[in-house]
Amino acid sequence: MIVRKGPRRRPAENRVPVRREPEGGSFRLTIEYEGTRYSGWQAQTNTPKTVQGRLQNAAGQLFERVELGGAGRTDAGVHAAAQVAHLRTNGRMNPDELVWKLNDLLPHDIHVLRASPAPRGFHARHDAVSRVYLYQISTRRAAFAKPFVWWIKDRLDVAAMSQAAERVTGRHDFAAFCDRRNTAESTVVVVDSMQIARSGDLILVRIAASHFLWKMVRKIVAALVEIGRRELDVETFQSLIENPEDQTFLPTAAPSGLFLEAVLYQDETFDRPLKPIVSVETFVPELVPAKETRGRR
């Protein structure tokens, strides 16, 4: 008789336990923040003052393992009205509860607007198809709004700025309007739209594109301001876009006026009217002369 033996099993005490990763949750976060106090979005080893670092620290108090990434690497002093981030954890939590607990742990100038369940593979940066930035130029000195605008003393020709902005849309090489972090990175960007409008004491500049180069928006805005000042003509501006070889536009607009306004994903649209994120309104109280008080007889 032939007996077929199965695989030899180790004694129970010698078996190596199989580690199973606990099933976790994946979320899409929408975040607003004032970037004035921070060295940008991206976490850095040499400074704890980043928005991503503060969010990771807060999430780390709720879960053992945390993976967090943002859709846009905003620079120091730049703000966000609706930054998008993915959060992957080793535990599950109701999205509304997650928002409440994160905000309870975050500083006053970072706020999670909402959280929603996301596929485990959702990536805030790689899956984004468009990003929208809004820049606020103030035409007057403002005591309250300084952290959210770039004040330009000179009178600006908005019509000339709008004419130049029309040349930005389309597929162009923006090598003259960026600071390169990686020399191997392509400097070709497809700009979907660019708008300029007045709103009271503000001039608003909105630009939407699939992605942006480092400091690209701030350098384009600085060029538009020079055109508005009549220090730069539209033709020279266009030549910087069409023939960027060995040309660099050095001025860069202040980070205080820049907001990441929206991040879009597949099948999403953005239709917010072009209006300020932080307004600059001139407040003049209406004083009514007091009626003379008549003495009693």
PDB file of C-alpha atoms in Angstrom:
ATOM      1  CA  MET A   1       0.000   0.000   0.000  1.00  0.00           C
ATOM      2  CA  ILE A   2       1.285   3.444  -0.946  1.00  0.00           C
ATOM      3  CA  VAL A   3       0.598   6.243   1.465  1.00  0.00           C
ATOM      4  CA  ARG A   4       0.878   9.755  -0.001  1.00  0.00           C
ATOM      5  CA  LYS A   5       2.153  12.098   2.594  1.00  0.00           C
ATOM      6  CA  GLY A   6       1.165  15.728   2.642  1.00  0.00           C
ATOM      7  CA  PRO A   7       3.597  18.583   3.261  1.00  0.00           C
ATOM      8  CA  ARG A   8       5.336  18.334   6.554  1.00  0.00           C
ATOM      9  CA  ARG A   9       4.012  20.903   9.002  1.00  0.00           C
ATOM     10  CA  ARG A  10       6.099  22.649  11.582  1.00  0.00           C
ATOM     11  CA  PRO A  11       5.183  22.218  15.207  1.00  0.00           C
ATOM     12  CA  ALA A  12       2.858  24.980  16.331  1.00  0.00           C
ATOM     13  CA  GLU A  13       5.500  26.485  18.582  1.00  0.00           C
ATOM     14  CA  ASN A  14       7.940  26.840  15.643  1.00  0.00           C
ATOM     15  CA  ARG A  15       5.556  28.404  13.150  1.00  0.00           C
ATOM     16  CA  VAL A  16       6.265  31.964  11.995  1.00  0.00           C
ATOM     17  CA  PRO A  17       3.101  34.042  12.398  1.00  0.00           C
ATOM     18  CA  VAL A  18       1.830  35.678   9.214  1.00  0.00           C
ATOM     19  CA  ARG A  19       1.489  39.428   9.657  1.00  0.00           C
ATOM     20  CA  ARG A  20      -1.641  40.826   8.120  1.00  0.00           C
ATOM     21  CA  GLU A  21      -1.823  44.534   7.489  1.00  0.00           C
ATOM     22  CA  PRO A  22      -4.991  45.902   9.035  1.00  0.00           C
ATOM     23  CA  GLU A  23      -7.549  47.136   6.532  1.00  0.00           C
ATOM     24  CA  GLY A  24      -7.526  50.919   6.513  1.00  0.00           C
ATOM     25  CA  GLY A  25      -9.342  53.889   5.095  1.00  0.00           C
ATOM     26  CA  SER A  26      -8.561  56.265   2.245  1.00  0.00           C
ATOM     27  CA  PHE A  27      -9.906  59.807   2.125  1.00  0.00           C
ATOM     28  CA  ARG A  28      -9.957  62.834  -0.133  1.00  0.00           C
ATOM     29  CA  LEU A  29      -9.501  65.981   1.952  1.00  0.00           C
ATOM     30  CA  THR A  30     -10.273  69.547   0.907  1.00  0.00           C
ATOM     31  CA  ILE A  31      -8.291  72.070   2.938  1.00  0.00           C
ATOM     32  CA  GLU A  32      -8.057  75.833   3.247  1.00  0.00           C
ATOM     33  CA  TYR A  33      -5.079  77.550   4.820  1.00  0.00           C
ATOM     34  CA  GLU A  34      -3.369  80.879   5.231  1.00  0.00           C
ATOM     35  CA  GLY A  35       0.221  80.320   4.180  1.00  0.00           C
ATOM     36  CA  THR A  36       1.723  83.397   5.866  1.00  0.00           C
ATOM     37  CA  ARG A  37       3.315  81.487   8.781  1.00  0.00           C
ATOM     38  CA  TYR A  38       4.429  78.442   6.780  1.00  0.00           C
ATOM     39  CA  SER A  39       7.360  77.444   4.594  1.00  0.00           C
ATOM     40  CA  GLY A  40       4.973  76.141   1.973  1.00  0.00           C
ATOM     41  CA  TRP A  41       2.868  73.013   1.667  1.00  0.00           C
ATOM     42  CA  GLN A  42       5.466  70.288   1.335  1.00  0.00           C
ATOM     43  CA  ALA A  43       6.896  68.691   4.472  1.00  0.00           C
ATOM     44  CA  GLN A  44      10.601  69.415   4.956  1.00  0.00           C
ATOM     45  CA  THR A  45      13.168  67.844   7.241  1.00  0.00           C
ATOM     46  CA  ASN A  46      14.738  71.184   8.179  1.00  0.00           C
ATOM     47  CA  THR A  47      11.547  72.906   9.344  1.00  0.00           C
ATOM     48  CA  PRO A  48       8.330  71.753  11.026  1.00  0.00           C
ATOM     49  CA  LYS A  49       6.458  74.814   9.770  1.00  0.00           C
ATOM     50  CA  THR A  50       4.795  73.348   6.691  1.00  0.00           C
ATOM     51  CA  VAL A  51       1.112  72.764   6.065  1.00  0.00           C
ATOM     52  CA  GLN A  52       1.630  69.119   5.138  1.00  0.00           C
ATOM     53  CA  GLY A  53       3.736  68.615   8.259  1.00  0.00           C
ATOM     54  CA  ARG A  54       1.022  69.996  10.529  1.00  0.00           C
ATOM     55  CA  LEU A  55      -1.648  67.855   8.868  1.00  0.00           C
ATOM     56  CA  GLN A  56       0.493  64.720   9.126  1.00  0.00           C
ATOM     57  CA  ASN A  57       1.104  65.423  12.790  1.00  0.00           C
ATOM     58  CA  ALA A  58      -2.630  65.826  13.434  1.00  0.00           C
ATOM     59  CA  ALA A  59      -3.536  62.664  11.511  1.00  0.00           C
ATOM     60  CA  GLY A  60      -0.729  60.802  13.293  1.00  0.00           C
ATOM     61  CA  GLN A  61      -2.510  61.401  16.582  1.00  0.00           C
ATOM     62  CA  LEU A  62      -5.583  59.620  15.211  1.00  0.00           C
ATOM     63  CA  PHE A  63      -3.991  56.670  13.376  1.00  0.00           C
ATOM     64  CA  GLU A  64      -0.861  54.543  13.776  1.00  0.00           C
ATOM     65  CA  ARG A  65       0.120  54.825  10.111  1.00  0.00           C
ATOM     66  CA  VAL A  66      -0.546  57.816   7.874  1.00  0.00           C
ATOM     67  CA  GLU A  67       0.242  58.653   4.252  1.00  0.00           C
ATOM     68  CA  LEU A  68      -0.620  62.188   3.151  1.00  0.00           C
ATOM     69  CA  GLY A  69       0.012  63.960  -0.162  1.00  0.00           C
ATOM     70  CA  GLY A  70      -1.235  67.191  -1.695  1.00  0.00           C
ATOM     71  CA  ALA A  71      -2.287  68.226  -5.188  1.00  0.00           C
ATOM     72  CA  GLY A  72      -0.187  71.400  -5.298  1.00  0.00           C
ATOM     73  CA  ARG A  73       3.143  72.297  -3.709  1.00  0.00           C
ATOM     74  CA  THR A  74       2.351  75.865  -2.740  1.00  0.00           C
ATOM     75  CA  ASP A  75       5.380  77.949  -1.765  1.00  0.00           C
ATOM     76  CA  ALA A  76       6.100  79.859   1.430  1.00  0.00           C
ATOM     77  CA  GLY A  77       3.489  82.536   2.035  1.00  0.00           C
ATOM     78  CA  VAL A  78       1.063  81.203  -0.593  1.00  0.00           C
ATOM     79  CA  HIS A  79      -2.503  80.396   0.475  1.00  0.00           C
ATOM     80  CA  ALA A  80      -5.104  77.813  -0.523  1.00  0.00           C
ATOM     81  CA  ALA A  81      -8.867  78.115  -0.689  1.00  0.00           C
ATOM     82  CA  ALA A  82      -9.333  74.482  -1.685  1.00  0.00           C
ATOM     83  CA  GLN A  83      -6.159  72.408  -1.614  1.00  0.00           C
ATOM     84  CA  VAL A  84      -6.843  68.688  -2.144  1.00  0.00           C
ATOM     85  CA  ALA A  85      -4.944  65.918  -0.351  1.00  0.00           C
ATOM     86  CA  HIS A  86      -5.152  62.149  -0.136  1.00  0.00           C
ATOM     87  CA  LEU A  87      -5.009  60.570   3.316  1.00  0.00           C
ATOM     88  CA  ARG A  88      -4.401  56.833   3.659  1.00  0.00           C
ATOM     89  CA  THR A  89      -4.561  55.289   7.110  1.00  0.00           C
ATOM     90  CA  ASN A  90      -4.478  51.898   8.817  1.00  0.00           C
ATOM     91  CA  GLY A  91      -7.837  52.540  10.462  1.00  0.00           C
ATOM     92  CA  ARG A  92     -11.321  53.593   9.529  1.00  0.00           C
ATOM     93  CA  MET A  93     -13.326  56.615  10.625  1.00  0.00           C
ATOM     94  CA  ASN A  94     -16.505  58.369   9.632  1.00  0.00           C
ATOM     95  CA  PRO A  95     -15.557  61.291   7.307  1.00  0.00           C
ATOM     96  CA  ASP A  96     -17.491  63.866   9.357  1.00  0.00           C
ATOM     97  CA  GLU A  97     -15.833  62.645  12.538  1.00  0.00           C
ATOM     98  CA  LEU A  98     -12.439  62.798  10.813  1.00  0.00           C
ATOM     99  CA  VAL A  99     -12.991  66.450   9.837  1.00  0.00           C
ATOM    100  CA  TRP A 100     -14.011  67.363  13.380  1.00  0.00           C
ATOM    101  CA  LYS A 101     -11.063  65.576  15.011  1.00  0.00           C
ATOM    102  CA  LEU A 102      -8.466  66.917  12.569  1.00  0.00           C
ATOM    103  CA  ASN A 103      -9.662  70.499  12.969  1.00  0.00           C
ATOM    104  CA  ASP A 104      -9.574  70.102  16.740  1.00  0.00           C
ATOM    105  CA  LEU A 105      -5.853  69.283  16.454  1.00  0.00           C
ATOM    106  CA  LEU A 106      -4.874  71.807  13.751  1.00  0.00           C
ATOM    107  CA  PRO A 107      -3.726  75.427  14.260  1.00  0.00           C
ATOM    108  CA  HIS A 108      -6.124  78.250  13.523  1.00  0.00           C
ATOM    109  CA  ASP A 109      -4.797  78.971  10.033  1.00  0.00           C
ATOM    110  CA  ILE A 110      -5.286  75.439   8.641  1.00  0.00           C
ATOM    111  CA  HIS A 111      -8.817  74.100   8.289  1.00  0.00           C
ATOM    112  CA  VAL A 112     -10.177  70.903   6.744  1.00  0.00           C
ATOM    113  CA  LEU A 113     -13.336  71.839   4.852  1.00  0.00           C
ATOM    114  CA  ARG A 114     -14.508  68.305   4.080  1.00  0.00           C
ATOM    115  CA  ALA A 115     -13.465  64.675   3.800  1.00  0.00           C
ATOM    116  CA  SER A 116     -14.913  61.982   1.577  1.00  0.00           C
ATOM    117  CA  PRO A 117     -14.085  58.285   1.083  1.00  0.00           C
ATOM    118  CA  ALA A 118     -11.692  57.715  -1.819  1.00  0.00           C
ATOM    119  CA  PRO A 119     -10.401  54.659  -3.673  1.00  0.00           C
ATOM    120  CA  ARG A 120      -7.227  53.276  -2.086  1.00  0.00           C
ATOM    121  CA  GLY A 121      -5.253  54.247  -5.170  1.00  0.00           C
ATOM    122  CA  PHE A 122      -6.474  57.853  -5.297  1.00  0.00           C
ATOM    123  CA  HIS A 123      -3.515  60.241  -5.576  1.00  0.00           C
ATOM    124  CA  ALA A 124      -4.188  63.942  -5.104  1.00  0.00           C
ATOM    125  CA  ARG A 125      -1.362  65.121  -7.385  1.00  0.00           C
ATOM    126  CA  HIS A 126      -1.141  62.411 -10.052  1.00  0.00           C
ATOM    127  CA  ASP A 127      -4.906  62.111 -10.579  1.00  0.00           C
ATOM    128  CA  ALA A 128      -5.550  65.871 -10.868  1.00  0.00           C
ATOM    129  CA  VAL A 129      -6.354  67.075 -14.388  1.00  0.00           C
ATOM    130  CA  SER A 130      -6.409  70.835 -13.744  1.00  0.00           C
ATOM    131  CA  ARG A 131      -5.416  73.403 -11.153  1.00  0.00           C
ATOM    132  CA  VAL A 132      -6.752  76.938 -10.767  1.00  0.00           C
ATOM    133  CA  TYR A 133      -4.858  79.799  -9.136  1.00  0.00           C
ATOM    134  CA  LEU A 134      -6.166  83.249  -8.248  1.00  0.00           C
ATOM    135  CA  TYR A 135      -3.914  86.268  -7.694  1.00  0.00           C
ATOM    136  CA  GLN A 136      -5.095  89.429  -5.905  1.00  0.00           C
ATOM    137  CA  ILE A 137      -3.472  92.792  -6.705  1.00  0.00           C
ATOM    138  CA  SER A 138      -4.527  95.690  -4.505  1.00  0.00           C
ATOM    139  CA  THR A 139      -4.671  99.186  -5.974  1.00  0.00           C
ATOM    140  CA  ARG A 140      -4.659 100.800  -2.551  1.00  0.00           C
ATOM    141  CA  ARG A 141      -2.773 100.477   0.680  1.00  0.00           C
ATOM    142  CA  ALA A 142      -4.839  98.244   2.984  1.00  0.00           C
ATOM    143  CA  ALA A 143      -4.335  97.879   6.723  1.00  0.00           C
ATOM    144  CA  PHE A 144      -6.225  94.601   7.108  1.00  0.00           C
ATOM    145  CA  ALA A 145      -5.673  92.738   3.828  1.00  0.00           C
ATOM    146  CA  LYS A 146      -1.872  93.003   3.489  1.00  0.00           C
ATOM    147  CA  PRO A 147      -1.274  89.222   3.978  1.00  0.00           C
ATOM    148  CA  PHE A 148      -3.664  88.450   1.080  1.00  0.00           C
ATOM    149  CA  VAL A 149      -2.708  90.955  -1.637  1.00  0.00           C
ATOM    150  CA  TRP A 150       0.191  92.525  -3.505  1.00  0.00           C
ATOM    151  CA  TRP A 151      -0.170  96.289  -3.263  1.00  0.00           C
ATOM    152  CA  ILE A 152       0.935  98.191  -6.362  1.00  0.00           C
ATOM    153  CA  LYS A 153       1.228 101.945  -5.896  1.00  0.00           C
ATOM    154  CA  ASP A 154       1.308 102.782  -9.597  1.00  0.00           C
ATOM    155  CA  ARG A 155      -1.783 103.160 -11.717  1.00  0.00           C
ATOM    156  CA  LEU A 156      -2.173 100.033 -13.856  1.00  0.00           C
ATOM    157  CA  ASP A 157      -3.518  99.768 -17.393  1.00  0.00           C
ATOM    158  CA  VAL A 158      -5.864  96.807 -16.937  1.00  0.00           C
ATOM    159  CA  ALA A 159      -6.827  96.776 -20.626  1.00  0.00           C
ATOM    160  CA  ALA A 160      -3.186  96.252 -21.641  1.00  0.00           C
ATOM    161  CA  MET A 161      -2.803  93.546 -18.987  1.00  0.00           C
ATOM    162  CA  SER A 162      -5.870  91.751 -20.350  1.00  0.00           C
ATOM    163  CA  GLN A 163      -4.507  91.962 -23.879  1.00  0.00           C
ATOM    164  CA  ALA A 164      -1.262  90.342 -22.738  1.00  0.00           C
ATOM    165  CA  ALA A 165      -3.122  87.665 -20.767  1.00  0.00           C
ATOM    166  CA  GLU A 166      -4.745  86.454 -23.982  1.00  0.00           C
ATOM    167  CA  ARG A 167      -1.279  85.461 -25.252  1.00  0.00           C
ATOM    168  CA  VAL A 168      -0.758  83.077 -22.312  1.00  0.00           C
ATOM    169  CA  THR A 169      -3.502  80.570 -23.136  1.00  0.00           C
ATOM    170  CA  GLY A 170      -2.552  77.511 -25.139  1.00  0.00           C
ATOM    171  CA  ARG A 171       0.485  75.227 -25.218  1.00  0.00           C
ATOM    172  CA  HIS A 172       3.695  77.176 -24.627  1.00  0.00           C
ATOM    173  CA  ASP A 173       7.204  76.801 -23.279  1.00  0.00           C
ATOM    174  CA  PHE A 174       7.293  78.852 -20.064  1.00  0.00           C
ATOM    175  CA  ALA A 175      11.028  78.423 -19.424  1.00  0.00           C
ATOM    176  CA  ALA A 176      11.393  82.222 -19.139  1.00  0.00           C
ATOM    177  CA  PHE A 177       8.735  82.333 -16.405  1.00  0.00           C
ATOM    178  CA  CYS A 178       9.909  79.819 -13.838  1.00  0.00           C
ATOM    179  CA  ASP A 179      12.669  78.898 -11.412  1.00  0.00           C
ATOM    180  CA  ARG A 180      13.740  75.370 -12.238  1.00  0.00           C
ATOM    181  CA  ARG A 181      13.950  72.842  -9.433  1.00  0.00           C
ATOM    182  CA  ASN A 182      14.846  70.059 -11.846  1.00  0.00           C
ATOM    183  CA  THR A 183      16.672  70.878 -15.089  1.00  0.00           C
ATOM    184  CA  ALA A 184      15.288  67.692 -16.668  1.00  0.00           C
ATOM    185  CA  GLU A 185      11.687  68.830 -16.062  1.00  0.00           C
ATOM    186  CA  SER A 186       9.768  69.880 -19.163  1.00  0.00           C
ATOM    187  CA  THR A 187       8.859  73.573 -19.170  1.00  0.00           C
ATOM    188  CA  VAL A 188       5.978  73.131 -21.620  1.00  0.00           C
ATOM    189  CA  VAL A 189       2.572  73.806 -20.051  1.00  0.00           C
ATOM    190  CA  VAL A 190      -0.931  73.883 -21.518  1.00  0.00           C
ATOM    191  CA  VAL A 191      -2.787  76.874 -20.072  1.00  0.00           C
ATOM    192  CA  ASP A 192      -6.544  76.357 -20.343  1.00  0.00           C
ATOM    193  CA  SER A 193      -7.636  79.892 -19.516  1.00  0.00           C
ATOM    194  CA  MET A 194      -6.539  83.219 -18.061  1.00  0.00           C
ATOM    195  CA  GLN A 195      -8.836  86.000 -16.887  1.00  0.00           C
ATOM    196  CA  ILE A 196      -8.342  89.488 -15.480  1.00  0.00           C
ATOM    197  CA  ALA A 197     -11.071  91.537 -13.836  1.00  0.00           C
ATOM    198  CA  ARG A 198     -11.534  94.454 -11.468  1.00  0.00           C
ATOM    199  CA  SER A 199     -13.343  94.051  -8.160  1.00  0.00           C
ATOM    200  CA  GLY A 200     -13.445  97.271  -6.195  1.00  0.00           C
ATOM    201  CA  ASP A 201      -9.894  98.061  -5.117  1.00  0.00           C
ATOM    202  CA  LEU A 202      -8.609  94.717  -6.427  1.00  0.00           C
ATOM    203  CA  ILE A 203      -7.377  93.494  -9.776  1.00  0.00           C
ATOM    204  CA  LEU A 204      -7.938  89.737  -9.978  1.00  0.00           C
ATOM    205  CA  VAL A 205      -5.881  87.397 -12.155  1.00  0.00           C
ATOM    206  CA  ARG A 206      -7.073  83.808 -12.585  1.00  0.00           C
ATOM    207  CA  ILE A 207      -5.145  81.142 -14.469  1.00  0.00           C
ATOM    208  CA  ALA A 208      -6.049  77.487 -15.019  1.00  0.00           C
ATOM    209  CA  ALA A 209      -3.742  74.787 -16.370  1.00  0.00           C
ATOM    210  CA  SER A 210      -2.990  71.089 -16.115  1.00  0.00           C
ATOM    211  CA  HIS A 211       0.038  71.881 -13.953  1.00  0.00           C
ATOM    212  CA  PHE A 212       2.348  74.773 -13.130  1.00  0.00           C
ATOM    213  CA  LEU A 213       6.099  75.275 -12.954  1.00  0.00           C
ATOM    214  CA  TRP A 214       7.828  76.597  -9.843  1.00  0.00           C
ATOM    215  CA  LYS A 215       6.937  80.314  -9.435  1.00  0.00           C
ATOM    216  CA  MET A 216       5.339  80.364 -12.901  1.00  0.00           C
ATOM    217  CA  VAL A 217       2.119  82.105 -11.818  1.00  0.00           C
ATOM    218  CA  ARG A 218       3.923  84.741  -9.761  1.00  0.00           C
ATOM    219  CA  LYS A 219       6.330  85.570 -12.609  1.00  0.00           C
ATOM    220  CA  ILE A 220       3.510  85.877 -15.143  1.00  0.00           C
ATOM    221  CA  VAL A 221       1.623  88.188 -12.755  1.00  0.00           C
ATOM    222  CA  ALA A 222       4.786  90.275 -12.251  1.00  0.00           C
ATOM    223  CA  ALA A 223       5.111  90.608 -16.034  1.00  0.00           C
ATOM    224  CA  LEU A 224       1.476  91.674 -16.338  1.00  0.00           C
ATOM    225  CA  VAL A 225       2.053  94.333 -13.677  1.00  0.00           C
ATOM    226  CA  GLU A 226       5.031  95.685 -15.671  1.00  0.00           C
ATOM    227  CA  ILE A 227       2.775  95.831 -18.726  1.00  0.00           C
ATOM    228  CA  GLY A 228       0.164  97.650 -16.654  1.00  0.00           C
ATOM    229  CA  ARG A 229       2.846 100.124 -15.581  1.00  0.00           C
ATOM    230  CA  ARG A 230       3.861 100.512 -19.260  1.00  0.00           C
ATOM    231  CA  GLU A 231       7.374  99.357 -18.405  1.00  0.00           C
ATOM    232  CA  LEU A 232       6.975  96.271 -20.624  1.00  0.00           C
ATOM    233  CA  ASP A 233       5.127  96.030 -23.926  1.00  0.00           C
ATOM    234  CA  VAL A 234       2.863  93.200 -25.003  1.00  0.00           C
ATOM    235  CA  GLU A 235       5.093  92.221 -27.933  1.00  0.00           C
ATOM    236  CA  THR A 236       8.138  91.739 -25.705  1.00  0.00           C
ATOM    237  CA  PHE A 237       6.020  89.706 -23.300  1.00  0.00           C
ATOM    238  CA  GLN A 238       4.869  87.511 -26.164  1.00  0.00           C
ATOM    239  CA  SER A 239       8.449  87.008 -27.346  1.00  0.00           C
ATOM    240  CA  LEU A 240       9.351  85.671 -23.895  1.00  0.00           C
ATOM    241  CA  ILE A 241       6.644  83.036 -24.362  1.00  0.00           C
ATOM    242  CA  GLU A 242       7.345  82.187 -27.993  1.00  0.00           C
ATOM    243  CA  ASN A 243      11.152  82.355 -27.836  1.00  0.00           C
ATOM    244  CA  PRO A 244      12.186  81.492 -24.266  1.00  0.00           C
ATOM    245  CA  GLU A 245      15.700  80.323 -25.160  1.00  0.00           C
ATOM    246  CA  ASP A 246      18.315  82.093 -23.051  1.00  0.00           C
ATOM    247  CA  GLN A 247      15.686  84.487 -21.674  1.00  0.00           C
ATOM    248  CA  THR A 248      14.552  84.781 -18.083  1.00  0.00           C
ATOM    249  CA  PHE A 249      12.036  87.170 -16.593  1.00  0.00           C
ATOM    250  CA  LEU A 250      13.498  87.929 -13.167  1.00  0.00           C
ATOM    251  CA  PRO A 251      10.740  89.816 -11.254  1.00  0.00           C
ATOM    252  CA  THR A 252       8.441  87.645  -9.147  1.00  0.00           C
ATOM    253  CA  ALA A 253       5.157  88.782  -7.603  1.00  0.00           C
ATOM    254  CA  ALA A 254       4.789  88.603  -3.829  1.00  0.00           C
ATOM    255  CA  PRO A 255       3.491  85.255  -2.507  1.00  0.00           C
ATOM    256  CA  SER A 256       0.889  87.004  -0.324  1.00  0.00           C
ATOM    257  CA  GLY A 257      -1.528  87.591  -3.195  1.00  0.00           C
ATOM    258  CA  LEU A 258      -1.592  84.016  -4.504  1.00  0.00           C
ATOM    259  CA  PHE A 259      -4.277  81.427  -3.725  1.00  0.00           C
ATOM    260  CA  LEU A 260      -4.675  77.855  -4.932  1.00  0.00           C
ATOM    261  CA  GLU A 261      -8.364  78.253  -5.765  1.00  0.00           C
ATOM    262  CA  ALA A 262      -9.363  74.795  -7.026  1.00  0.00           C
ATOM    263  CA  VAL A 263      -8.088  71.356  -8.051  1.00  0.00           C
ATOM    264  CA  LEU A 264     -10.133  69.402 -10.574  1.00  0.00           C
ATOM    265  CA  TYR A 265     -10.313  65.684 -11.289  1.00  0.00           C
ATOM    266  CA  GLN A 266     -11.880  63.610 -14.038  1.00  0.00           C
ATOM    267  CA  ASP A 267     -15.459  64.701 -14.876  1.00  0.00           C
ATOM    268  CA  GLU A 268     -15.319  67.715 -12.537  1.00  0.00           C
ATOM    269  CA  THR A 269     -15.973  71.329 -13.531  1.00  0.00           C
ATOM    270  CA  PHE A 270     -15.253  74.693 -11.908  1.00  0.00           C
ATOM    271  CA  ASP A 271     -17.688  77.568 -12.354  1.00  0.00           C
ATOM    272  CA  ARG A 272     -17.008  79.937  -9.449  1.00  0.00           C
ATOM    273  CA  PRO A 273     -17.478  83.562 -10.548  1.00  0.00           C
ATOM    274  CA  LEU A 274     -14.264  85.549 -10.714  1.00  0.00           C
ATOM    275  CA  LYS A 275     -14.392  87.304  -7.361  1.00  0.00           C
ATOM    276  CA  PRO A 276     -12.030  87.865  -4.397  1.00  0.00           C
ATOM    277  CA  ILE A 277     -11.250  85.149  -1.893  1.00  0.00           C
ATOM    278  CA  VAL A 278     -10.363  87.807   0.686  1.00  0.00           C
ATOM    279  CA  SER A 279     -11.944  91.125  -0.267  1.00  0.00           C
ATOM    280  CA  VAL A 280     -10.544  94.617   0.206  1.00  0.00           C
ATOM    281  CA  GLU A 281     -13.402  96.982   0.863  1.00  0.00           C
ATOM    282  CA  THR A 282     -13.115 100.622   1.805  1.00  0.00           C
ATOM    283  CA  PHE A 283     -15.103 101.087   4.995  1.00  0.00           C
ATOM    284  CA  VAL A 284     -16.328 104.611   5.580  1.00  0.00           C
ATOM    285  CA  PRO A 285     -18.920 104.858   8.352  1.00  0.00           C
ATOM    286  CA  GLU A 286     -21.886 107.083   7.689  1.00  0.00           C
ATOM    287  CA  LEU A 287     -22.001 109.599  10.493  1.00  0.00           C
ATOM    288  CA  VAL A 288     -25.279 111.305  11.183  1.00  0.00           C
ATOM    289  CA  PRO A 289     -25.123 114.566  13.137  1.00  0.00           C
ATOM    290  CA  ALA A 290     -26.706 114.178  16.540  1.00  0.00           C
ATOM    291  CA  LYS A 291     -29.824 116.189  17.115  1.00  0.00           C
ATOM    292  CA  GLU A 292     -29.436 119.027  19.521  1.00  0.00           C
ATOM    293  CA  THR A 293     -30.762 118.137  22.903  1.00  0.00           C
ATOM    294  CA  ARG A 294     -33.278 120.611  24.057  1.00  0.00           C
ATOM    295  CA  GLY A 295     -33.295 121.385  27.705  1.00  0.00           C
ATOM    296  CA  ARG A 296     -36.420 120.855  29.700  1.00  0.00           C
ATOM    297  CA  ARG A 297     -38.422 123.848  30.715  1.00  0.00           C
TER     298      ARG A 297
END
